[in-house]
């Protein structure tokens, strides 16, 4: 089913958004329209996504009972009103997303409760999966198309190395420089540098992380330099720093860090699907996210002294 | 090697589409390399390191799409760009009402029989080319785009003049043609007053005042803000006066502008004698003597301009109410001696200007980002001081953000901050209704107004918040509902831009002389 003029039913919604709407309506405008996502920019600089049923839940997201938005009568800048009852697009409500018996989505944490050796072993499993299933481009070097791609790739590589070094050394000014150097770097709507930082942020925001420095500095950089990246990317990173990310990312992390789980080969087999689900996000975005998660776990292991 | 850049404002593609566009763009004939990327600081830094950062690219915002084409010497860059534009159109996200897209101005004109006006809002680098095509197809033009070289503006206006067409703009955001509002305009009653204006919110204000006084507008012709400069020489304003002079539906003409170049003012005023109709002249800070000598009706304020035009056409007894002296007295009584200053936080440039001039004319020192006196210029990042009037629609504030009429967040923050300053007596806000503006500008501001008042009250102070709503009862949302919401929130609502200046001057005069 596609969304033509009329109303569609919401299937699930971020519980945080439900709480916010209880305080009063949010007004805004359509920010961007994609086949699978309508983005709404509220007048309080918050981005709300209304996605199709085939996508996963995520922070500030409503999943609607629709296959795609291709035929929906919505275009950028159209006024939008979000209330506790639903979302109305346009002054004549040419499209409504109605909240009925919808389920609430919570960003369930993935505690870093594993032993040091176990954490190191799981990290190696993820590295192997990324190597096999990750796409080239973004944080992963490979066949740059143009001088611009090559220059971005080199800066991404350098930025990751600098950030890792600075975090291990506890060098706060260098961490800040490295975060600023990655923020907004890359051609896409969520630049590769941001996707990497988002993956890293999700890990260090989990209970049991021993890497508080990154979260503190990254939150500060994003707050002080909101103009350095796109609105979508800024919103995603801000949420990740609070441990909230797309369900596919959190699901991967929870499965990876779940106590037990068997031998590495067995675990790799179990994680193949979840890794591919994340890697399938965007062009290189998913791979860059997993790269960030991997770096976050490597740092946790390093900081525990077991690698 | 030639580097050509195109910026697509607030344009978003998912990363898969971007990658596909980038790959195909690199295969276009004549293209050595093509990059498509969002205009973030880091991406611009990469282009700078590669020696490819043009001034235009440097101005791209993080929500803008940058297209950079490096082409071989002698390559047909225009053809390559057309091909890349096609890739973008093909990949453009779905959505919106059914629309018909035309590849050229000529095909659009041909398919829409009877169309005689083109509104052009494309990147400044291509705006002149498109406007020329429209004029060559015998279409009047409203050119919304800015950043058009002045040489192009002069050439376009001369071409339009020779063909008997209107060339409104560049940087023209307001017009009302045959009762249809174009771009930012208000719903006003049709009538017999014609307006020619070089100022957007200034012309909106005059049109809504005419409506409020019972008059109506025949045509509102925008000229673009640079028309009365020495370089352009008022070509469009003079053509506009002549067009309205020849228009049987127009009985009186109002001219609106910020201060023109002296030699241009003289040229424009010389047209008054040939108009054959009364002409009211509202040039902010203009000379009454010069206007009167030319046979025009001098207006010192926007309200005065509307009032004179209505008296000349439909209602000789039209009047505006006087300030409410008792209310002013009551407000003054609530203020502490140290509360001396006015802080104006505006969306509309001309509204800001008019209120600011009301204080400047009393000899007060006034700080502003649009001050003509450079000694009193205040930038967006500067701390507030003294009497201060900020135009949040100015480039400095809108860089990388939507206009405050659309995105009021910066203004809301500033409102609350000013209320915390114990030296502040009055905070002034404007709200612009109408086509193209925010759907509920007052509603979105009410929480910040409540917070500002609470902040001052917590320190035992009353801060006088003054609001002016530019709009009519025919606008959506309607004027009355917006005014009622402000009054319910304890805001003093003024009835015109002119009265706003008079009111704040009365409050501050009391505070400085008592």
mmCIF file of C-alpha atoms in Angstrom, chain B residues 31-345:
data_model
loop_
_atom_site.group_PDB
_atom_site.id
_atom_site.type_symbol
_atom_site.label_atom_id
_atom_site.label_comp_id
_atom_site.label_asym_id
_atom_site.label_seq_id
_atom_site.Cartn_x
_atom_site.Cartn_y
_atom_site.Cartn_z
ATOM 1 C CA UNK B 31 33.499 16.489 -17.083
ATOM 2 C CA UNK B 32 36.926 15.752 -15.732
ATOM 3 C CA UNK B 33 35.660 15.253 -12.182
ATOM 4 C CA UNK B 34 32.350 15.975 -10.478
ATOM 5 C CA UNK B 35 31.671 15.998 -6.724
ATOM 6 C CA UNK B 36 28.266 16.120 -5.094
ATOM 7 C CA UNK B 37 28.295 16.713 -1.335
ATOM 8 C CA UNK B 38 26.492 18.487 1.488
ATOM 9 C CA UNK B 39 27.916 21.931 2.281
ATOM 10 C CA UNK B 40 29.377 21.153 5.712
ATOM 11 C CA UNK B 41 32.430 23.003 7.017
ATOM 12 C CA UNK B 42 34.598 19.895 6.759
ATOM 13 C CA UNK B 43 33.578 19.194 3.155
ATOM 14 C CA UNK B 44 34.290 22.812 2.253
ATOM 15 C CA UNK B 45 37.652 22.426 3.991
ATOM 16 C CA UNK B 46 38.431 19.431 1.771
ATOM 17 C CA UNK B 47 37.536 21.453 -1.340
ATOM 18 C CA UNK B 48 39.719 24.295 -0.082
ATOM 19 C CA UNK B 49 42.663 21.921 0.309
ATOM 20 C CA UNK B 50 42.089 20.775 -3.259
ATOM 21 C CA UNK B 51 42.069 24.393 -4.463
ATOM 22 C CA UNK B 52 38.441 24.092 -5.562
ATOM 23 C CA UNK B 53 36.632 26.229 -2.997
ATOM 24 C CA UNK B 54 35.009 29.085 -4.892
ATOM 25 C CA UNK B 55 33.446 32.005 -2.960
ATOM 26 C CA UNK B 56 30.028 30.621 -3.851
ATOM 27 C CA UNK B 57 30.857 27.218 -2.374
ATOM 28 C CA UNK B 58 32.269 28.891 0.724
ATOM 29 C CA UNK B 59 28.815 30.375 1.292
ATOM 30 C CA UNK B 60 27.014 27.006 1.157
ATOM 31 C CA UNK B 61 25.232 25.944 4.345
ATOM 32 C CA UNK B 62 25.197 22.506 5.936
ATOM 33 C CA UNK B 63 21.718 21.849 4.497
ATOM 34 C CA UNK B 64 22.747 22.809 0.966
ATOM 35 C CA UNK B 65 23.893 20.431 -1.721
ATOM 36 C CA UNK B 66 27.144 21.427 -3.441
ATOM 37 C CA UNK B 67 27.753 20.327 -7.012
ATOM 38 C CA UNK B 68 31.293 20.917 -8.200
ATOM 39 C CA UNK B 69 32.249 20.262 -11.789
ATOM 40 C CA UNK B 70 35.879 20.280 -12.891
ATOM 41 C CA UNK B 71 35.902 20.332 -16.663
ATOM 42 C CA UNK B 72 38.446 20.209 -19.442
ATOM 43 C CA UNK B 73 39.456 23.457 -21.100
ATOM 44 C CA UNK B 74 37.083 24.172 -23.949
ATOM 45 C CA UNK B 75 34.388 21.785 -22.670
ATOM 46 C CA UNK B 76 30.765 22.843 -22.896
ATOM 47 C CA UNK B 77 30.228 23.417 -19.173
ATOM 48 C CA UNK B 78 26.639 24.580 -19.620
ATOM 49 C CA UNK B 79 25.712 21.353 -21.416
ATOM 50 C CA UNK B 80 27.404 19.292 -18.703
ATOM 51 C CA UNK B 81 25.517 21.165 -16.001
ATOM 52 C CA UNK B 82 22.205 20.634 -17.786
ATOM 53 C CA UNK B 83 22.982 16.892 -17.882
ATOM 54 C CA UNK B 84 23.814 16.850 -14.147
ATOM 55 C CA UNK B 85 20.665 18.822 -13.367
ATOM 56 C CA UNK B 86 18.717 16.128 -15.202
ATOM 57 C CA UNK B 87 20.317 13.480 -12.995
ATOM 58 C CA UNK B 88 19.233 15.431 -9.924
ATOM 59 C CA UNK B 89 15.674 15.841 -11.188
ATOM 60 C CA UNK B 90 15.438 12.149 -11.996
ATOM 61 C CA UNK B 91 16.632 11.257 -8.504
ATOM 62 C CA UNK B 92 14.588 13.907 -6.729
ATOM 63 C CA UNK B 93 12.592 12.428 -3.841
ATOM 64 C CA UNK B 94 8.943 11.723 -4.425
ATOM 65 C CA UNK B 95 6.104 13.665 -2.869
ATOM 66 C CA UNK B 96 4.004 16.748 -3.250
ATOM 67 C CA UNK B 97 0.993 17.735 -5.245
ATOM 68 C CA UNK B 98 1.019 16.722 -8.884
ATOM 69 C CA UNK B 99 3.069 19.324 -10.751
ATOM 70 C CA UNK B 100 4.200 19.725 -14.288
ATOM 71 C CA UNK B 101 7.897 20.399 -14.718
ATOM 72 C CA UNK B 102 9.065 22.306 -17.776
ATOM 73 C CA UNK B 103 12.625 22.131 -19.009
ATOM 74 C CA UNK B 104 12.666 25.704 -20.287
ATOM 75 C CA UNK B 105 10.942 29.040 -19.750
ATOM 76 C CA UNK B 106 9.858 28.969 -23.396
ATOM 77 C CA UNK B 107 8.133 25.573 -23.095
ATOM 78 C CA UNK B 108 6.389 26.677 -19.863
ATOM 79 C CA UNK B 109 5.117 29.830 -21.568
ATOM 80 C CA UNK B 110 3.991 27.867 -24.612
ATOM 81 C CA UNK B 111 2.103 25.271 -22.548
ATOM 82 C CA UNK B 112 0.324 27.891 -20.435
ATOM 83 C CA UNK B 113 -1.545 30.012 -22.881
ATOM 84 C CA UNK B 114 -2.126 33.504 -21.571
ATOM 85 C CA UNK B 115 0.647 33.359 -18.959
ATOM 86 C CA UNK B 116 2.444 36.691 -19.027
ATOM 87 C CA UNK B 117 4.582 36.666 -15.893
ATOM 88 C CA UNK B 118 7.427 34.429 -14.747
ATOM 89 C CA UNK B 119 8.568 34.136 -11.140
ATOM 90 C CA UNK B 120 12.199 33.091 -11.091
ATOM 91 C CA UNK B 121 13.877 31.755 -7.969
ATOM 92 C CA UNK B 122 17.034 29.952 -9.037
ATOM 93 C CA UNK B 123 20.660 30.179 -8.021
ATOM 94 C CA UNK B 124 21.936 33.745 -8.504
ATOM 95 C CA UNK B 125 24.542 32.592 -10.992
ATOM 96 C CA UNK B 126 21.817 31.492 -13.420
ATOM 97 C CA UNK B 127 19.063 33.912 -12.479
ATOM 98 C CA UNK B 128 19.993 36.593 -15.005
ATOM 99 C CA UNK B 129 20.120 34.065 -17.826
ATOM 100 C CA UNK B 130 16.640 32.740 -16.961
ATOM 101 C CA UNK B 131 15.222 36.244 -16.531
ATOM 102 C CA UNK B 132 16.565 37.240 -19.918
ATOM 103 C CA UNK B 133 14.914 34.190 -21.518
ATOM 104 C CA UNK B 134 11.605 35.133 -19.891
ATOM 105 C CA UNK B 135 11.809 38.733 -21.110
ATOM 106 C CA UNK B 136 12.715 37.507 -24.575
ATOM 107 C CA UNK B 137 9.528 35.408 -24.433
ATOM 108 C CA UNK B 138 7.562 38.591 -23.667
ATOM 109 C CA UNK B 139 6.946 37.678 -20.028
ATOM 110 C CA UNK B 140 7.015 40.143 -17.157
ATOM 111 C CA UNK B 141 9.503 38.931 -14.536
ATOM 112 C CA UNK B 142 9.540 38.753 -10.753
ATOM 113 C CA UNK B 143 13.105 37.755 -9.910
ATOM 114 C CA UNK B 144 13.199 36.469 -6.328
ATOM 115 C CA UNK B 145 16.865 35.405 -6.557
ATOM 116 C CA UNK B 146 19.588 37.541 -5.053
ATOM 117 C CA UNK B 147 23.337 37.606 -5.723
ATOM 118 C CA UNK B 148 22.743 38.795 -9.293
ATOM 119 C CA UNK B 149 25.556 41.089 -10.528
ATOM 120 C CA UNK B 150 24.472 44.731 -10.793
ATOM 121 C CA UNK B 151 25.568 44.848 -14.459
ATOM 122 C CA UNK B 152 23.080 42.053 -15.193
ATOM 123 C CA UNK B 153 20.362 43.864 -13.279
ATOM 124 C CA UNK B 154 20.883 47.022 -15.326
ATOM 125 C CA UNK B 155 20.911 45.083 -18.610
ATOM 126 C CA UNK B 156 17.736 43.172 -17.704
ATOM 127 C CA UNK B 157 15.905 46.305 -16.624
ATOM 128 C CA UNK B 158 16.898 48.112 -19.802
ATOM 129 C CA UNK B 159 15.714 45.153 -21.890
ATOM 130 C CA UNK B 160 12.391 45.081 -20.000
ATOM 131 C CA UNK B 161 12.040 48.830 -20.441
ATOM 132 C CA UNK B 162 12.605 48.568 -24.195
ATOM 133 C CA UNK B 163 9.998 45.800 -24.469
ATOM 134 C CA UNK B 164 7.446 47.510 -22.211
ATOM 135 C CA UNK B 165 7.694 44.773 -19.560
ATOM 136 C CA UNK B 166 8.117 44.816 -15.782
ATOM 137 C CA UNK B 167 11.430 43.568 -14.401
ATOM 138 C CA UNK B 168 10.732 43.212 -10.653
ATOM 139 C CA UNK B 169 13.973 42.367 -8.853
ATOM 140 C CA UNK B 170 16.471 40.835 -8.443
ATOM 141 C CA UNK B 171 15.929 40.253 -4.727
ATOM 142 C CA UNK B 172 12.246 41.138 -5.015
ATOM 143 C CA UNK B 173 10.132 39.282 -2.466
ATOM 144 C CA UNK B 174 6.759 41.027 -2.589
ATOM 145 C CA UNK B 175 4.267 41.935 -5.306
ATOM 146 C CA UNK B 176 0.510 41.988 -5.782
ATOM 147 C CA UNK B 177 -0.507 41.822 -9.424
ATOM 148 C CA UNK B 178 -4.198 41.909 -10.368
ATOM 149 C CA UNK B 179 -5.163 40.932 -6.786
ATOM 150 C CA UNK B 180 -2.806 37.958 -6.654
ATOM 151 C CA UNK B 181 -0.084 38.061 -4.016
ATOM 152 C CA UNK B 182 3.298 36.831 -5.190
ATOM 153 C CA UNK B 183 5.985 35.477 -2.821
ATOM 154 C CA UNK B 184 5.608 37.247 0.565
ATOM 155 C CA UNK B 185 2.396 39.257 0.391
ATOM 156 C CA UNK B 186 -0.744 39.885 2.422
ATOM 157 C CA UNK B 187 -4.379 39.394 1.494
ATOM 158 C CA UNK B 188 -5.645 42.944 0.984
ATOM 159 C CA UNK B 189 -8.812 44.426 -0.456
ATOM 160 C CA UNK B 190 -8.725 45.260 -4.190
ATOM 161 C CA UNK B 191 -8.849 49.019 -4.714
ATOM 162 C CA UNK B 192 -7.437 51.989 -6.531
ATOM 163 C CA UNK B 193 -4.091 52.617 -4.813
ATOM 164 C CA UNK B 194 -0.984 51.477 -6.681
ATOM 165 C CA UNK B 195 2.297 50.902 -4.857
ATOM 166 C CA UNK B 196 5.812 50.836 -6.263
ATOM 167 C CA UNK B 197 8.279 49.652 -3.638
ATOM 168 C CA UNK B 198 11.955 48.931 -3.253
ATOM 169 C CA UNK B 199 11.417 47.415 0.174
ATOM 170 C CA UNK B 200 9.669 44.114 0.953
ATOM 171 C CA UNK B 201 8.194 44.447 4.431
ATOM 172 C CA UNK B 202 7.859 48.207 3.865
ATOM 173 C CA UNK B 203 5.481 47.584 0.979
ATOM 174 C CA UNK B 204 3.638 44.873 2.924
ATOM 175 C CA UNK B 205 3.160 47.344 5.767
ATOM 176 C CA UNK B 206 1.805 50.100 3.504
ATOM 177 C CA UNK B 207 -0.573 47.631 1.820
ATOM 178 C CA UNK B 208 -2.011 46.336 5.118
ATOM 179 C CA UNK B 209 -2.376 49.885 6.502
ATOM 180 C CA UNK B 210 -4.323 50.861 3.385
ATOM 181 C CA UNK B 211 -6.543 47.822 3.953
ATOM 182 C CA UNK B 212 -7.036 48.676 7.644
ATOM 183 C CA UNK B 213 -8.082 52.225 6.722
ATOM 184 C CA UNK B 214 -10.747 50.906 4.346
ATOM 185 C CA UNK B 215 -8.827 51.434 1.127
ATOM 186 C CA UNK B 216 -7.658 48.893 -1.395
ATOM 187 C CA UNK B 217 -4.680 48.080 -3.599
ATOM 188 C CA UNK B 218 -4.758 47.986 -7.409
ATOM 189 C CA UNK B 219 -1.202 46.749 -7.934
ATOM 190 C CA UNK B 220 1.935 46.411 -5.812
ATOM 191 C CA UNK B 221 5.027 46.436 -7.988
ATOM 192 C CA UNK B 222 8.309 45.453 -6.352
ATOM 193 C CA UNK B 223 11.529 46.799 -7.797
ATOM 194 C CA UNK B 224 14.212 44.960 -5.825
ATOM 195 C CA UNK B 225 16.220 46.643 -3.063
ATOM 196 C CA UNK B 226 18.988 47.951 -5.319
ATOM 197 C CA UNK B 227 16.818 49.739 -7.871
ATOM 198 C CA UNK B 228 17.274 53.205 -6.362
ATOM 199 C CA UNK B 229 21.048 52.887 -6.100
ATOM 200 C CA UNK B 230 23.238 55.208 -8.149
ATOM 201 C CA UNK B 231 24.256 52.294 -10.408
ATOM 202 C CA UNK B 232 20.771 51.105 -11.354
ATOM 203 C CA UNK B 233 19.269 54.587 -11.369
ATOM 204 C CA UNK B 234 15.669 53.681 -10.452
ATOM 205 C CA UNK B 235 14.868 52.159 -13.860
ATOM 206 C CA UNK B 236 12.114 49.932 -12.469
ATOM 207 C CA UNK B 237 10.618 52.482 -10.098
ATOM 208 C CA UNK B 238 10.276 54.963 -12.957
ATOM 209 C CA UNK B 239 8.768 52.269 -15.213
ATOM 210 C CA UNK B 240 6.471 51.271 -12.342
ATOM 211 C CA UNK B 241 5.243 54.850 -11.884
ATOM 212 C CA UNK B 242 4.581 55.075 -15.619
ATOM 213 C CA UNK B 243 2.742 51.729 -15.625
ATOM 214 C CA UNK B 244 0.484 52.815 -12.762
ATOM 215 C CA UNK B 245 -0.014 56.238 -14.339
ATOM 216 C CA UNK B 246 -1.352 54.457 -17.409
ATOM 217 C CA UNK B 247 -3.470 52.016 -15.367
ATOM 218 C CA UNK B 248 -7.147 52.982 -15.389
ATOM 219 C CA UNK B 249 -7.693 51.070 -12.134
ATOM 220 C CA UNK B 250 -5.193 53.177 -10.213
ATOM 221 C CA UNK B 251 -6.175 56.574 -8.827
ATOM 222 C CA UNK B 252 -3.173 57.303 -6.606
ATOM 223 C CA UNK B 253 0.397 56.015 -6.414
ATOM 224 C CA UNK B 254 2.534 55.348 -3.309
ATOM 225 C CA UNK B 255 6.313 55.073 -3.582
ATOM 226 C CA UNK B 256 8.159 53.170 -0.812
ATOM 227 C CA UNK B 257 11.903 52.882 -0.350
ATOM 228 C CA UNK B 258 14.767 53.007 2.079
ATOM 229 C CA UNK B 259 16.878 56.163 1.475
ATOM 230 C CA UNK B 260 17.658 56.361 -2.287
ATOM 231 C CA UNK B 261 20.827 57.751 -3.846
ATOM 232 C CA UNK B 262 20.327 61.569 -4.064
ATOM 233 C CA UNK B 263 20.657 61.791 -7.856
ATOM 234 C CA UNK B 264 18.201 58.903 -8.291
ATOM 235 C CA UNK B 265 15.727 60.451 -5.866
ATOM 236 C CA UNK B 266 15.764 63.564 -8.030
ATOM 237 C CA UNK B 267 15.126 61.529 -11.191
ATOM 238 C CA UNK B 268 12.283 59.575 -9.597
ATOM 239 C CA UNK B 269 10.628 62.684 -8.151
ATOM 240 C CA UNK B 270 10.756 64.302 -11.608
ATOM 241 C CA UNK B 271 8.319 61.595 -12.788
ATOM 242 C CA UNK B 272 5.647 62.808 -10.374
ATOM 243 C CA UNK B 273 4.720 65.761 -12.552
ATOM 244 C CA UNK B 274 4.052 63.448 -15.525
ATOM 245 C CA UNK B 275 1.983 60.891 -13.597
ATOM 246 C CA UNK B 276 -1.268 62.814 -13.870
ATOM 247 C CA UNK B 277 -2.310 61.311 -10.528
ATOM 248 C CA UNK B 278 -1.450 62.074 -6.909
ATOM 249 C CA UNK B 279 1.819 60.463 -5.808
ATOM 250 C CA UNK B 280 2.623 59.869 -2.131
ATOM 251 C CA UNK B 281 6.330 59.453 -1.411
ATOM 252 C CA UNK B 282 7.569 57.483 1.603
ATOM 253 C CA UNK B 283 11.350 57.340 1.433
ATOM 254 C CA UNK B 284 12.625 56.615 4.948
ATOM 255 C CA UNK B 285 14.570 59.682 6.068
ATOM 256 C CA UNK B 286 13.603 61.501 2.828
ATOM 257 C CA UNK B 287 13.299 65.278 2.325
ATOM 258 C CA UNK B 288 9.838 66.822 2.603
ATOM 259 C CA UNK B 289 10.985 69.907 0.736
ATOM 260 C CA UNK B 290 12.171 67.930 -2.301
ATOM 261 C CA UNK B 291 8.976 65.863 -2.490
ATOM 262 C CA UNK B 292 6.700 68.868 -2.124
ATOM 263 C CA UNK B 293 8.670 70.874 -4.694
ATOM 264 C CA UNK B 294 8.237 67.991 -7.161
ATOM 265 C CA UNK B 295 4.475 68.070 -6.662
ATOM 266 C CA UNK B 296 4.305 64.930 -4.513
ATOM 267 C CA UNK B 297 2.731 64.241 -1.141
ATOM 268 C CA UNK B 298 5.435 63.693 1.468
ATOM 269 C CA UNK B 299 4.927 60.885 3.982
ATOM 270 C CA UNK B 300 7.162 60.719 7.032
ATOM 271 C CA UNK B 301 5.998 57.252 8.055
ATOM 272 C CA UNK B 302 4.478 54.135 6.519
ATOM 273 C CA UNK B 303 1.198 54.865 8.299
ATOM 274 C CA UNK B 304 1.208 58.410 6.976
ATOM 275 C CA UNK B 305 1.786 57.093 3.441
ATOM 276 C CA UNK B 306 -1.244 54.793 3.678
ATOM 277 C CA UNK B 307 -3.389 57.470 5.331
ATOM 278 C CA UNK B 308 -2.675 60.064 2.651
ATOM 279 C CA UNK B 309 -3.321 57.569 -0.138
ATOM 280 C CA UNK B 310 -6.687 56.569 1.337
ATOM 281 C CA UNK B 311 -7.670 60.213 1.871
ATOM 282 C CA UNK B 312 -6.739 60.967 -1.744
ATOM 283 C CA UNK B 313 -8.755 58.087 -3.187
ATOM 284 C CA UNK B 314 -11.700 56.899 -1.140
ATOM 285 C CA UNK B 315 -12.108 58.479 2.304
ATOM 286 C CA UNK B 316 -11.064 62.125 2.843
ATOM 287 C CA UNK B 317 -11.937 61.772 6.534
ATOM 288 C CA UNK B 318 -9.788 58.718 7.207
ATOM 289 C CA UNK B 319 -7.816 58.960 10.452
ATOM 290 C CA UNK B 320 -5.752 56.913 12.851
ATOM 291 C CA UNK B 321 -6.355 56.773 16.590
ATOM 292 C CA UNK B 322 -3.987 58.540 18.955
ATOM 293 C CA UNK B 323 -1.707 56.714 21.370
ATOM 294 C CA UNK B 324 -3.373 55.567 24.576
ATOM 295 C CA UNK B 325 -1.823 58.024 27.050
ATOM 296 C CA UNK B 326 -3.352 56.335 30.091
ATOM 297 C CA UNK B 327 -1.876 52.985 29.113
ATOM 298 C CA UNK B 328 1.538 54.560 28.599
ATOM 299 C CA UNK B 329 1.318 56.192 32.017
ATOM 300 C CA UNK B 330 0.382 52.896 33.639
ATOM 301 C CA UNK B 331 3.298 51.094 32.021
ATOM 302 C CA UNK B 332 5.769 53.802 32.993
ATOM 303 C CA UNK B 333 4.626 53.473 36.588
ATOM 304 C CA UNK B 334 5.543 49.792 36.606
ATOM 305 C CA UNK B 335 9.149 50.300 35.456
ATOM 306 C CA UNK B 336 12.094 50.748 37.808
ATOM 307 C CA UNK B 337 14.433 53.736 37.314
ATOM 308 C CA UNK B 338 17.232 51.530 35.965
ATOM 309 C CA UNK B 339 14.962 50.098 33.253
ATOM 310 C CA UNK B 340 15.924 52.483 30.450
ATOM 311 C CA UNK B 341 16.367 50.569 27.253
ATOM 312 C CA UNK B 342 14.420 49.230 24.310
ATOM 313 C CA UNK B 343 15.411 45.929 22.699
ATOM 314 C CA UNK B 344 13.824 45.337 19.296
ATOM 315 C CA UNK B 345 13.908 41.816 17.903
#
